[in-house]
PDB file of C-alpha atoms in Angstrom:
ATOM      1  CA  MET A  11      -5.610  22.912  -6.263  1.00 37.00           C
ATOM      2  CA  ALA A  12      -2.047  21.782  -5.614  1.00 40.00           C
ATOM      3  CA  GLN A  13      -0.851  18.322  -6.390  1.00 45.00           C
ATOM      4  CA  ALA A  14      -0.739  15.842  -3.534  1.00 47.00           C
ATOM      5  CA  TRP A  15       2.523  16.372  -1.716  1.00 50.00           C
ATOM      6  CA  SER A  16       4.362  18.597  -4.175  1.00 54.00           C
ATOM      7  CA  GLN A  17       7.949  18.073  -5.206  1.00 45.00           C
ATOM      8  CA  SER A  18       9.275  20.263  -2.409  1.00 56.00           C
ATOM      9  CA  THR A  19       9.890  18.833   1.061  1.00 68.00           C
ATOM     10  CA  ALA A  20       9.491  22.283   2.631  1.00 72.00           C
ATOM     11  CA  SER A  21       5.954  21.480   3.743  1.00 79.00           C
ATOM     12  CA  LEU A  22       7.268  18.567   5.798  1.00 86.00           C
ATOM     13  CA  GLU A  23      10.014  20.459   7.601  1.00 88.00           C
ATOM     14  CA  SER A  24       7.718  21.471  10.455  1.00 90.00           C
ATOM     15  CA  ILE A  25       6.721  17.821  10.935  1.00 93.00           C
ATOM     16  CA  PHE A  26      10.367  16.745  10.915  1.00 94.00           C
ATOM     17  CA  ALA A  27      11.159  19.413  13.520  1.00 94.00           C
ATOM     18  CA  VAL A  28       8.337  18.340  15.843  1.00 96.00           C
ATOM     19  CA  LEU A  29       9.296  14.674  15.604  1.00 97.00           C
ATOM     20  CA  SER A  30      12.955  15.524  16.194  1.00 96.00           C
ATOM     21  CA  ASP A  31      12.040  17.470  19.349  1.00 97.00           C
ATOM     22  CA  HIS A  32      10.168  14.384  20.568  1.00 97.00           C
ATOM     23  CA  ASP A  33      13.001  11.987  19.649  1.00 97.00           C
ATOM     24  CA  HIS A  34      10.530  10.236  17.360  1.00 97.00           C
ATOM     25  CA  PRO A  35      11.223   8.714  13.912  1.00 97.00           C
ATOM     26  CA  PHE A  36       9.259   9.559  10.780  1.00 97.00           C
ATOM     27  CA  VAL A  37       7.522   6.287   9.865  1.00 97.00           C
ATOM     28  CA  MET A  38       5.070   6.239   6.976  1.00 96.00           C
ATOM     29  CA  VAL A  39       2.289   3.696   6.675  1.00 94.00           C
ATOM     30  CA  GLY A  40      -0.658   3.389   4.306  1.00 91.00           C
ATOM     31  CA  THR A  41      -0.523   4.119   0.584  1.00 92.00           C
ATOM     32  CA  TYR A  42       2.635   6.257   0.666  1.00 93.00           C
ATOM     33  CA  ALA A  43       4.484   3.346   2.283  1.00 96.00           C
ATOM     34  CA  LEU A  44       2.971   0.827  -0.138  1.00 96.00           C
ATOM     35  CA  ARG A  45       4.491   2.710  -3.072  1.00 95.00           C
ATOM     36  CA  TRP A  46       7.950   1.949  -1.639  1.00 96.00           C
ATOM     37  CA  MET A  47       6.864  -1.703  -1.406  1.00 97.00           C
ATOM     38  CA  GLY A  48       6.379  -1.924  -5.158  1.00 95.00           C
ATOM     39  CA  VAL A  49       2.625  -1.279  -5.188  1.00 95.00           C
ATOM     40  CA  GLN A  50       1.335   0.954  -7.987  1.00 92.00           C
ATOM     41  CA  VAL A  51      -1.362   2.726  -6.031  1.00 91.00           C
ATOM     42  CA  LEU A  52      -2.346   6.389  -6.167  1.00 87.00           C
ATOM     43  CA  PRO A  53      -1.255   7.897  -2.841  1.00 83.00           C
ATOM     44  CA  GLY A  54      -3.866  10.634  -2.694  1.00 81.00           C
ATOM     45  CA  TYR A  55      -3.800  13.780  -0.559  1.00 81.00           C
ATOM     46  CA  THR A  56      -3.412  12.183   2.871  1.00 86.00           C
ATOM     47  CA  MET A  57      -0.191  10.761   4.254  1.00 90.00           C
ATOM     48  CA  ASP A  58      -0.386   8.354   7.215  1.00 93.00           C
ATOM     49  CA  ILE A  59       2.370   8.690   9.826  1.00 95.00           C
ATOM     50  CA  LEU A  60       2.772   6.156  12.630  1.00 96.00           C
ATOM     51  CA  ILE A  61       3.071   7.715  16.098  1.00 97.00           C
ATOM     52  CA  ARG A  62       3.814   6.137  19.466  1.00 96.00           C
ATOM     53  CA  THR A  63       0.539   5.972  21.351  1.00 94.00           C
ATOM     54  CA  SER A  64       2.155   7.524  24.440  1.00 95.00           C
ATOM     55  CA  GLN A  65       3.307  10.575  22.423  1.00 96.00           C
ATOM     56  CA  VAL A  66       0.281  11.258  20.217  1.00 95.00           C
ATOM     57  CA  ALA A  67      -1.183  14.025  22.379  1.00 95.00           C
ATOM     58  CA  SER A  68       2.115  15.889  22.794  1.00 97.00           C
ATOM     59  CA  ILE A  69       3.057  15.652  19.104  1.00 97.00           C
ATOM     60  CA  CYS A  70      -0.396  16.788  17.970  1.00 95.00           C
ATOM     61  CA  GLN A  71      -0.228  19.793  20.291  1.00 96.00           C
ATOM     62  CA  ALA A  72       3.243  20.735  19.069  1.00 96.00           C
ATOM     63  CA  LEU A  73       2.237  20.347  15.427  1.00 94.00           C
ATOM     64  CA  ALA A  74      -0.750  22.652  15.870  1.00 94.00           C
ATOM     65  CA  GLN A  75       1.491  25.230  17.545  1.00 95.00           C
ATOM     66  CA  THR A  76       3.679  25.483  14.423  1.00 93.00           C
ATOM     67  CA  GLY A  77       0.898  27.454  12.757  1.00 92.00           C
ATOM     68  CA  GLU A  78       1.341  25.446   9.571  1.00 91.00           C
ATOM     69  CA  TRP A  79      -1.114  22.643  10.302  1.00 92.00           C
ATOM     70  CA  LEU A  80      -4.739  22.794  11.398  1.00 91.00           C
ATOM     71  CA  GLU A  81      -6.402  19.806  13.037  1.00 92.00           C
ATOM     72  CA  VAL A  82      -9.570  18.855  11.176  1.00 90.00           C
ATOM     73  CA  ASP A  83     -12.395  16.351  11.431  1.00 83.00           C
ATOM     74  CA  GLU A  84     -12.553  13.394   9.052  1.00 75.00           C
ATOM     75  CA  SER A  85     -15.827  14.635   7.630  1.00 71.00           C
ATOM     76  CA  SER A  86     -14.067  17.722   6.222  1.00 69.00           C
ATOM     77  CA  ILE A  87     -11.814  15.565   4.011  1.00 68.00           C
ATOM     78  CA  PRO A  88     -13.835  14.666   0.894  1.00 60.00           C
ATOM     79  CA  VAL A  89     -12.303  11.242   0.326  1.00 58.00           C
ATOM     80  CA  LEU A  90     -12.930  10.240   3.953  1.00 54.00           C
ATOM     81  CA  VAL A  91     -16.507  11.447   4.386  1.00 39.00           C
ATOM     82  CA  THR A  92     -17.956   7.965   4.024  1.00 39.00           C
ATOM     83  CA  LEU A  93     -15.460   6.573   6.527  1.00 40.00           C
ATOM     84  CA  ALA A  94     -15.821   9.165   9.258  1.00 36.00           C
ATOM     85  CA  GLY A  95     -18.298   7.133  11.276  1.00 37.00           C
ATOM     86  CA  ARG A  96     -16.212   4.011  11.478  1.00 41.00           C
ATOM     87  CA  LYS A  97     -14.711   3.241  14.835  1.00 46.00           C
ATOM     88  CA  GLU A  98     -11.123   2.724  13.671  1.00 49.00           C
ATOM     89  CA  TYR A  99     -10.984   6.240  12.164  1.00 48.00           C
ATOM     90  CA  ARG A 100     -11.983   8.069  15.337  1.00 45.00           C
ATOM     91  CA  SER A 101      -8.615   7.378  16.985  1.00 65.00           C
ATOM     92  CA  ILE A 102      -6.659   8.989  14.133  1.00 86.00           C
ATOM     93  CA  ARG A 103      -5.729  12.657  14.418  1.00 91.00           C
ATOM     94  CA  ARG A 104      -5.833  14.451  11.073  1.00 91.00           C
ATOM     95  CA  PHE A 105      -4.219  17.751  10.111  1.00 92.00           C
ATOM     96  CA  LYS A 106      -4.581  19.951   7.045  1.00 89.00           C
ATOM     97  CA  ARG A 107      -1.770  22.042   5.655  1.00 87.00           C
ATOM     98  CA  CYS A 108      -2.907  25.640   6.232  1.00 86.00           C
ATOM     99  CA  ASP A 109      -1.728  26.898   2.846  1.00 81.00           C
ATOM    100  CA  ASP A 110      -2.995  24.058   0.676  1.00 77.00           C
ATOM    101  CA  GLN A 111      -5.197  20.972   0.334  1.00 76.00           C
ATOM    102  CA  TRP A 112      -2.760  18.463   1.841  1.00 82.00           C
ATOM    103  CA  TYR A 113      -3.432  16.320   4.872  1.00 87.00           C
ATOM    104  CA  ILE A 114      -1.544  14.098   7.263  1.00 90.00           C
ATOM    105  CA  SER A 115      -2.981  11.462   9.556  1.00 91.00           C
ATOM    106  CA  LEU A 116      -1.178  10.818  12.820  1.00 94.00           C
ATOM    107  CA  CYS A 117      -1.978   7.176  13.500  1.00 93.00           C
ATOM    108  CA  SER A 118      -1.381   5.722  16.928  1.00 93.00           C
ATOM    109  CA  GLU A 119       0.262   2.320  17.251  1.00 94.00           C
ATOM    110  CA  ASP A 120      -2.978   0.683  18.367  1.00 90.00           C
ATOM    111  CA  THR A 121      -4.702   1.926  15.196  1.00 89.00           C
ATOM    112  CA  TYR A 122      -2.328   0.007  12.946  1.00 90.00           C
ATOM    113  CA  ARG A 123      -1.568  -2.756  15.485  1.00 92.00           C
ATOM    114  CA  LEU A 124       2.075  -1.896  14.780  1.00 94.00           C
ATOM    115  CA  THR A 125       4.737  -0.371  17.013  1.00 95.00           C
ATOM    116  CA  VAL A 126       7.002   2.463  15.937  1.00 97.00           C
ATOM    117  CA  ASP A 127      10.000   0.429  17.057  1.00 95.00           C
ATOM    118  CA  SER A 128       9.108  -2.529  14.827  1.00 94.00           C
ATOM    119  CA  GLU A 129      11.666  -3.456  12.209  1.00 96.00           C
ATOM    120  CA  LYS A 130      11.685  -0.839   9.465  1.00 96.00           C
ATOM    121  CA  ILE A 131      13.711   0.242   6.464  1.00 97.00           C
ATOM    122  CA  GLN A 132      14.833   3.700   5.358  1.00 96.00           C
ATOM    123  CA  VAL A 133      13.628   5.125   2.053  1.00 95.00           C
ATOM    124  CA  PRO A 134      15.089   8.073   0.117  1.00 91.00           C
ATOM    125  CA  HIS A 135      12.064  10.373   0.243  1.00 90.00           C
ATOM    126  CA  PRO A 136       8.471  10.513   1.542  1.00 90.00           C
ATOM    127  CA  VAL A 137       7.120  10.675  -2.025  1.00 88.00           C
ATOM    128  CA  ASN A 138       8.244   8.680  -5.038  1.00 88.00           C
ATOM    129  CA  PHE A 139       7.701   9.330  -8.731  1.00 84.00           C
ATOM    130  CA  ASN A 140       7.519   5.645  -9.670  1.00 89.00           C
ATOM    131  CA  SER A 141       6.584   2.938  -7.213  1.00 93.00           C
ATOM    132  CA  VAL A 142       9.600   0.790  -6.355  1.00 94.00           C
ATOM    133  CA  LEU A 143      10.350  -2.250  -4.223  1.00 95.00           C
ATOM    134  CA  VAL A 144      13.032  -1.223  -1.726  1.00 96.00           C
ATOM    135  CA  GLU A 145      13.308  -4.741  -0.275  1.00 96.00           C
ATOM    136  CA  SER A 146      14.629  -6.532  -3.343  1.00 93.00           C
ATOM    137  CA  GLU A 147      14.561  -9.917  -1.595  1.00 94.00           C
ATOM    138  CA  PHE A 148      10.786  -9.976  -2.064  1.00 94.00           C
ATOM    139  CA  HIS A 149      10.875  -9.361  -5.816  1.00 93.00           C
ATOM    140  CA  PRO A 150       9.127 -12.226  -7.646  1.00 90.00           C
ATOM    141  CA  ASN A 151      11.699 -12.307 -10.447  1.00 84.00           C
ATOM    142  CA  PRO A 152      14.864 -10.339  -9.545  1.00 71.00           C
ATOM    143  CA  THR A 153      16.845 -11.935 -12.389  1.00 71.00           C
ATOM    144  CA  GLY A 154      15.925 -12.233 -16.047  1.00 62.00           C
ATOM    145  CA  ARG A 155      13.979  -8.973 -16.029  1.00 59.00           C
ATOM    146  CA  SER A 156      14.674  -8.119 -19.675  1.00 54.00           C
ATOM    147  CA  THR A 157      11.061  -8.029 -20.835  1.00 51.00           C
ATOM    148  CA  TYR A 158       8.702  -5.228 -19.782  1.00 52.00           C
ATOM    149  CA  TRP A 159       6.153  -7.318 -17.889  1.00 49.00           C
ATOM    150  CA  ARG A 160       8.925  -8.861 -15.820  1.00 50.00           C
ATOM    151  CA  SER A 161      10.433  -5.487 -14.948  1.00 60.00           C
ATOM    152  CA  ARG A 162       7.748  -4.658 -12.401  1.00 77.00           C
ATOM    153  CA  PRO A 163       7.960  -3.942  -9.648  1.00 90.00           C
ATOM    154  CA  TYR A 164      10.962  -1.712 -10.155  1.00 91.00           C
ATOM    155  CA  LEU A 165      14.040  -2.060  -7.974  1.00 92.00           C
ATOM    156  CA  MET A 166      16.219   0.783  -6.691  1.00 90.00           C
ATOM    157  CA  THR A 167      19.085  -0.567  -8.788  1.00 88.00           C
ATOM    158  CA  ASP A 168      17.153  -0.162 -12.049  1.00 87.00           C
ATOM    159  CA  LYS A 169      18.795   2.273 -14.432  1.00 84.00           C
ATOM    160  CA  ASN A 170      17.081   5.233 -16.097  1.00 83.00           C
ATOM    161  CA  ILE A 171      14.014   4.949 -13.857  1.00 84.00           C
ATOM    162  CA  PRO A 172      13.277   8.134 -11.858  1.00 84.00           C
ATOM    163  CA  PHE A 173      12.085   7.438  -8.351  1.00 85.00           C
ATOM    164  CA  VAL A 174      12.364  10.864  -6.724  1.00 82.00           C
ATOM    165  CA  TRP A 175      11.697  14.254  -8.307  1.00 71.00           C
ATOM    166  CA  ALA A 176      14.921  16.139  -8.935  1.00 64.00           C
ATOM    167  CA  ALA A 177      13.198  19.272  -7.648  1.00 58.00           C
ATOM    168  CA  GLY A 178      12.107  17.515  -4.489  1.00 58.00           C
ATOM    169  CA  GLY A 179      15.018  18.787  -2.460  1.00 64.00           C
ATOM    170  CA  GLN A 180      17.103  16.997   0.099  1.00 72.00           C
ATOM    171  CA  VAL A 181      15.280  15.319   2.972  1.00 82.00           C
ATOM    172  CA  SER A 182      16.601  16.678   6.254  1.00 82.00           C
ATOM    173  CA  PHE A 183      15.214  13.871   8.410  1.00 91.00           C
ATOM    174  CA  PRO A 184      15.367  10.080   7.947  1.00 94.00           C
ATOM    175  CA  VAL A 185      12.220   8.596   6.397  1.00 95.00           C
ATOM    176  CA  PHE A 186      11.202   5.034   7.234  1.00 97.00           C
ATOM    177  CA  ILE A 187       8.535   2.514   6.313  1.00 97.00           C
ATOM    178  CA  PRO A 188       7.789  -0.827   8.022  1.00 97.00           C
ATOM    179  CA  ARG A 189       9.442  -3.849   6.475  1.00 98.00           C
ATOM    180  CA  ILE A 190       6.995  -5.896   4.425  1.00 97.00           C
ATOM    181  CA  PRO A 191       6.708  -8.804   6.938  1.00 97.00           C
ATOM    182  CA  GLU A 192       5.964  -6.309   9.726  1.00 97.00           C
ATOM    183  CA  PHE A 193       3.397  -4.521   7.575  1.00 97.00           C
ATOM    184  CA  LEU A 194       1.681  -7.810   6.751  1.00 96.00           C
ATOM    185  CA  ASP A 195       1.622  -8.709  10.446  1.00 95.00           C
ATOM    186  CA  SER A 196       0.035  -5.313  11.096  1.00 94.00           C
ATOM    187  CA  CYS A 197      -2.715  -6.014   8.535  1.00 93.00           C
ATOM    188  CA  LEU A 198      -3.270  -9.515   9.908  1.00 93.00           C
ATOM    189  CA  ASN A 199      -3.507  -8.156  13.459  1.00 92.00           C
ATOM    190  CA  CYS A 200      -6.119  -5.641  12.310  1.00 89.00           C
ATOM    191  CA  LEU A 201      -8.096  -8.413  10.625  1.00 87.00           C
ATOM    192  CA  GLY A 202      -7.821 -10.621  13.686  1.00 84.00           C
ATOM    193  CA  GLY A 203      -8.946 -13.668  11.728  1.00 75.00           C
ATOM    194  CA  ARG A 204     -12.174 -11.943  10.652  1.00 73.00           C
ATOM    195  CA  ASN A 205     -13.626 -11.956   7.161  1.00 69.00           C
ATOM    196  CA  TYR A 206     -13.462  -8.606   5.406  1.00 64.00           C
ATOM    197  CA  MET A 207     -16.892  -9.285   3.858  1.00 64.00           C
ATOM    198  CA  ASP A 208     -18.486  -9.508   7.303  1.00 64.00           C
ATOM    199  CA  ASP A 209     -16.778  -6.550   8.985  1.00 64.00           C
ATOM    200  CA  ASP A 210     -16.332  -3.100   7.414  1.00 66.00           C
ATOM    201  CA  SER A 211     -13.286  -2.385   9.584  1.00 67.00           C
ATOM    202  CA  CYS A 212     -11.398  -5.128   7.738  1.00 78.00           C
ATOM    203  CA  HIS A 213     -11.615  -3.589   4.275  1.00 81.00           C
ATOM    204  CA  ILE A 214      -8.515  -1.390   4.452  1.00 86.00           C
ATOM    205  CA  PRO A 215      -6.056  -3.940   5.917  1.00 89.00           C
ATOM    206  CA  HIS A 216      -7.408  -6.621   3.592  1.00 89.00           C
ATOM    207  CA  GLY A 217      -7.109  -4.212   0.676  1.00 90.00           C
ATOM    208  CA  ASP A 218      -3.487  -3.411   1.557  1.00 93.00           C
ATOM    209  CA  MET A 219      -2.669  -7.134   1.667  1.00 94.00           C
ATOM    210  CA  SER A 220      -4.414  -7.663  -1.658  1.00 93.00           C
ATOM    211  CA  TYR A 221      -2.332  -4.873  -3.203  1.00 94.00           C
ATOM    212  CA  LEU A 222       0.867  -6.544  -2.024  1.00 95.00           C
ATOM    213  CA  ALA A 223      -0.352  -9.933  -3.225  1.00 94.00           C
ATOM    214  CA  ARG A 224      -1.107  -8.511  -6.660  1.00 93.00           C
ATOM    215  CA  TYR A 225       2.102  -6.570  -7.273  1.00 94.00           C
ATOM    216  CA  LEU A 226       4.533  -8.963  -5.571  1.00 94.00           C
ATOM    217  CA  LEU A 227       2.821 -12.011  -7.127  1.00 92.00           C
ATOM    218  CA  LEU A 228       2.206 -13.561  -3.724  1.00 93.00           C
ATOM    219  CA  ASP A 229       0.033 -16.252  -5.282  1.00 91.00           C
ATOM    220  CA  LEU A 230       3.245 -17.949  -6.408  1.00 91.00           C
ATOM    221  CA  PRO A 231       4.458 -20.619  -3.961  1.00 92.00           C
ATOM    222  CA  HIS A 232       8.057 -19.360  -3.881  1.00 92.00           C
ATOM    223  CA  GLN A 233       6.839 -15.864  -2.971  1.00 94.00           C
ATOM    224  CA  GLN A 234       4.615 -17.207  -0.211  1.00 94.00           C
ATOM    225  CA  ASP A 235       7.507 -19.192   1.232  1.00 94.00           C
ATOM    226  CA  LYS A 236       9.600 -16.028   1.536  1.00 94.00           C
ATOM    227  CA  LEU A 237       7.017 -14.353   3.746  1.00 95.00           C
ATOM    228  CA  LEU A 238       5.601 -17.292   5.692  1.00 95.00           C
ATOM    229  CA  SER A 239       9.049 -17.773   7.207  1.00 93.00           C
ATOM    230  CA  LYS A 240       9.268 -14.134   8.327  1.00 95.00           C
ATOM    231  CA  VAL A 241       5.830 -13.120   9.629  1.00 95.00           C
ATOM    232  CA  LYS A 242       4.602 -13.844  13.135  1.00 94.00           C
ATOM    233  CA  ASN A 243       1.019 -14.595  12.109  1.00 92.00           C
ATOM    234  CA  THR A 244       1.938 -17.561   9.927  1.00 94.00           C
ATOM    235  CA  LYS A 245      -1.433 -19.302  10.306  1.00 94.00           C
ATOM    236  CA  TRP A 246      -3.491 -16.255   9.323  1.00 92.00           C
ATOM    237  CA  LEU A 247      -1.244 -15.461   6.367  1.00 93.00           C
ATOM    238  CA  ALA A 248      -1.489 -19.048   5.107  1.00 93.00           C
ATOM    239  CA  GLU A 249      -5.289 -18.770   5.394  1.00 92.00           C
ATOM    240  CA  PHE A 250      -5.192 -15.508   3.413  1.00 91.00           C
ATOM    241  CA  PHE A 251      -3.215 -17.196   0.635  1.00 91.00           C
ATOM    242  CA  ALA A 252      -5.568 -20.214   0.660  1.00 91.00           C
ATOM    243  CA  ASP A 253      -8.617 -17.940   0.452  1.00 87.00           C
ATOM    244  CA  ARG A 254      -7.139 -16.103  -2.544  1.00 85.00           C
ATOM    245  CA  GLN A 255      -6.478 -19.394  -4.307  1.00 85.00           C
ATOM    246  CA  TRP A 256     -10.008 -20.608  -3.614  1.00 81.00           C
ATOM    247  CA  ARG A 257     -11.501 -17.379  -4.969  1.00 78.00           C
ATOM    248  CA  GLN A 258      -9.365 -17.502  -8.085  1.00 77.00           C
ATOM    249  CA  GLU A 259     -10.330 -21.123  -8.754  1.00 76.00           C
ATOM    250  CA  ARG A 260     -14.015 -20.309  -8.247  1.00 78.00           C
ATOM    251  CA  ARG A 261     -13.736 -17.306 -10.567  1.00 75.00           C
ATOM    252  CA  MET A 262     -12.025 -19.385 -13.227  1.00 78.00           C
ATOM    253  CA  LYS A 263     -14.672 -22.105 -12.915  1.00 76.00           C
ATOM    254  CA  LYS A 264     -17.434 -19.561 -13.461  1.00 79.00           C
ATOM    255  CA  VAL A 265     -15.636 -18.154 -16.504  1.00 78.00           C
ATOM    256  CA  MET A 266     -15.272 -21.608 -18.024  1.00 79.00           C
ATOM    257  CA  GLU A 267     -18.911 -22.470 -17.304  1.00 73.00           C
ATOM    258  CA  ARG A 268     -20.046 -19.230 -18.925  1.00 80.00           C
ATOM    259  CA  GLN A 269     -17.887 -19.850 -21.976  1.00 76.00           C
ATOM    260  CA  ALA A 270     -19.247 -23.398 -22.307  1.00 75.00           C
ATOM    261  CA  LYS A 271     -22.830 -22.125 -21.985  1.00 75.00           C
ATOM    262  CA  ASN A 272     -22.287 -19.454 -24.625  1.00 77.00           C
ATOM    263  CA  ALA A 273     -20.698 -21.974 -26.960  1.00 73.00           C
ATOM    264  CA  ALA A 274     -23.640 -24.353 -26.563  1.00 73.00           C
ATOM    265  CA  HIS A 275     -26.151 -21.663 -27.519  1.00 72.00           C
ATOM    266  CA  ALA A 276     -24.111 -20.094 -30.275  1.00 67.00           C
ATOM    267  CA  LYS A 277     -25.455 -20.469 -33.795  1.00 67.00           C
ATOM    268  CA  PRO A 278     -23.000 -22.035 -36.217  1.00 67.00           C
ATOM    269  CA  GLY A 279     -21.654 -19.632 -38.778  1.00 62.00           C
ATOM    270  CA  PRO A 280     -21.597 -20.185 -42.539  1.00 65.00           C
ATOM    271  CA  GLN A 281     -19.360 -23.031 -43.633  1.00 62.00           C
ATOM    272  CA  ILE A 282     -16.709 -21.738 -46.004  1.00 61.00           C
ATOM    273  CA  PRO A 283     -15.071 -24.469 -48.051  1.00 61.00           C
ATOM    274  CA  PHE A 284     -11.326 -24.636 -47.876  1.00 52.00           C
ATOM    275  CA  THR A 285      -9.515 -24.756 -51.190  1.00 56.00           C
ATOM    276  CA  MET A 286      -5.822 -24.944 -51.847  1.00 52.00           C
ATOM    277  CA  LYS A 287      -4.699 -22.445 -54.450  1.00 52.00           C
ATOM    278  CA  PRO A 288      -1.792 -23.352 -56.663  1.00 50.00           C
ATOM    279  CA  LEU A 289       1.463 -21.589 -55.899  1.00 45.00           C
TER     280      LEU A 289
END
């Protein structure tokens, strides 16, 4: 089985050609986009591409006519079998590369609650070797990154860090991802103020936000301030941050209670007298 999205861009040329014929940009969303937002997540075998709702049918027809992509049902993709019955997945058109085990998902704007013409940023390649934060303004600690733990997420200006495979070839078509505030607004629109624990359809957008919160350290007040001033759904994002803080405090309280309980029931060990030996 081939690796997910090999180093060559040849397999994407037919997609680039179809989008070019439709005067449509190549906009990635999902895990492949998150990796350009500094999130260290495995991208998998399926790449999500955002498509204007009005052009989905025409682009899908043209893609099938290339002879390189076969439209498939969600249930035929192993990783998506358990998700095939969910409502939000039925509006996504999925295609399998005819000569390998690679897939693309053409996601309409209403699926992601995000428009193709939303503010976006260009990235060097559809696939990266190391996850990297293209929008350096959202780095939690852009200066003083001398120690290893402070070096993540990587920035494009970092030296001696490979981001794109040398054998990947030149990309013949511009590749974009949504800017982080737009992507967060997309997730918040999908959540619609609902609790992810009460609605299965909220798991993926909530998970994407949690990834960003983890790798961009969005629990820090100065990081939250950067985004609260740029998103449209300020109230919902503030509630998301507050919920994370509440959960962390509750988790810490439980840990401390468990430690105190264990200490109370622990049997004292043997008392070893302390003696000072002469130098």
